[in-house]
Coordinates of C-alpha atoms in Angstrom, one line a residue:
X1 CA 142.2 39.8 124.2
X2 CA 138.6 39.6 123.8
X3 CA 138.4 41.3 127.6
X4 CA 140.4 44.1 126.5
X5 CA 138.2 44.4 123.4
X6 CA 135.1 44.7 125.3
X7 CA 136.1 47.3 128.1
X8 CA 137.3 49.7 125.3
X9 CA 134.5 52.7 124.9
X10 CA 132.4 52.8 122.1
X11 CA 131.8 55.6 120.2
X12 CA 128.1 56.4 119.4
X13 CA 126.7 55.0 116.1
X14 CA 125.7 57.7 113.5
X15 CA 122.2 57.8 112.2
X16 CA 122.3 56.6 108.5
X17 CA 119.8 59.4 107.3
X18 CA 118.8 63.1 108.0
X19 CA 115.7 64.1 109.9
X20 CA 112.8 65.4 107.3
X21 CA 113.0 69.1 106.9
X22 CA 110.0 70.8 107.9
X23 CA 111.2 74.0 105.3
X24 CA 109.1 73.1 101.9
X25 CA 111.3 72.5 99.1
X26 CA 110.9 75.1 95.9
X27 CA 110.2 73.4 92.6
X28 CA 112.5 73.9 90.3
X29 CA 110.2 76.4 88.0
X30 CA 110.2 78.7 91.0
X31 CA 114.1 78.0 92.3
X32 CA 114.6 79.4 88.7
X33 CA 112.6 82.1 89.0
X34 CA 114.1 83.2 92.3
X35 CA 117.8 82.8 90.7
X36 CA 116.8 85.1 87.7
X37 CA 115.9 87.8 90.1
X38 CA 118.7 87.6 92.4
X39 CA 121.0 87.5 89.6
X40 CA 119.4 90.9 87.6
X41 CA 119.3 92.5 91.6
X42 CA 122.6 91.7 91.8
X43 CA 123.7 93.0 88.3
X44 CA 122.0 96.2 89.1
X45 CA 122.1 97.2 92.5
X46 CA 125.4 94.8 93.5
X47 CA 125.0 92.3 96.7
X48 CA 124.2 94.3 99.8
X49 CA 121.2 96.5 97.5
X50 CA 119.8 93.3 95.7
X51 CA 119.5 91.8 99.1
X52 CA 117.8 95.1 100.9
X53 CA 115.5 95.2 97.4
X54 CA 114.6 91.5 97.8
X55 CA 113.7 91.4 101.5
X56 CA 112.1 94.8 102.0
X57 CA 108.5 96.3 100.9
X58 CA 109.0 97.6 97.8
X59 CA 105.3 98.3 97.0
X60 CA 104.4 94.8 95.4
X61 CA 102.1 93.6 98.5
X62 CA 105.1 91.0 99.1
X63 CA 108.9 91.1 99.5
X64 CA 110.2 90.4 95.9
X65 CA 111.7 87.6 96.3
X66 CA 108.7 85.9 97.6
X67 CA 106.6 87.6 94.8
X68 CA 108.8 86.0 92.2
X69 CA 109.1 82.7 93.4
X70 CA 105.6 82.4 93.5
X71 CA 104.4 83.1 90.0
X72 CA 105.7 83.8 86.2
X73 CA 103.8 87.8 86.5
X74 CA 105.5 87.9 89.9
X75 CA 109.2 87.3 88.8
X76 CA 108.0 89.7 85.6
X77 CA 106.8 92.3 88.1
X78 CA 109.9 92.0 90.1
X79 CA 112.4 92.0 86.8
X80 CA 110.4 95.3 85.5
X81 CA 110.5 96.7 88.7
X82 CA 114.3 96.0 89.0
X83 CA 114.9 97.8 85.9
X84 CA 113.0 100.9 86.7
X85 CA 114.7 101.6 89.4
X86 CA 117.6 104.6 90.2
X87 CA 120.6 102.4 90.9
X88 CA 120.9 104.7 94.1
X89 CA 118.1 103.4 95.6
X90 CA 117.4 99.6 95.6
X91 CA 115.2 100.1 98.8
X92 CA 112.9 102.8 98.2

């Protein structure tokens, strides 16, 4: 029996862990700041114009999304500049 046993193929053993992710990780200040302006895009423009406002150049020297993650006055630029604009036109 142990002959048979040993002939059988193994399967390859999993790794027990993920490799480390080279992406850096948002704190949770900024993760909360990016889901506040994705949520009001979203709201105001609906899902395909919230994500052509948040990833084009909007005139903020950075894509929005960026801009708010990075800082308080960025997510507040971002939510002001949200509200100012035509529904019509996320991207302009």
């Amino acid at each position: 029996m142990s002959d048979e046993q040993d002939s059988a193929p193994r399967t390859p053993r999993r790794p027990y862990f993920r490799p480390a992710s080279n992406v850096p990780k948002l704190s949770p200040e900024s993760a909360a700041r990016e889901s506040q302006v994705v949520r009001a895009a979203t709201e105001r423009f609906g899902l395909a114009g919230a994500m052509a406002f948040l990833n084009a150049d909007v005139g903020l020297e950075a894509r929005p999304l960026k801009l708010a993650a990075a800082s308080p006055e960025g997510a507040r630029a971002v939510l002001a500049l949200i509200a100012a604009r035509d529904d019509a036109d996320p991207g302009e």
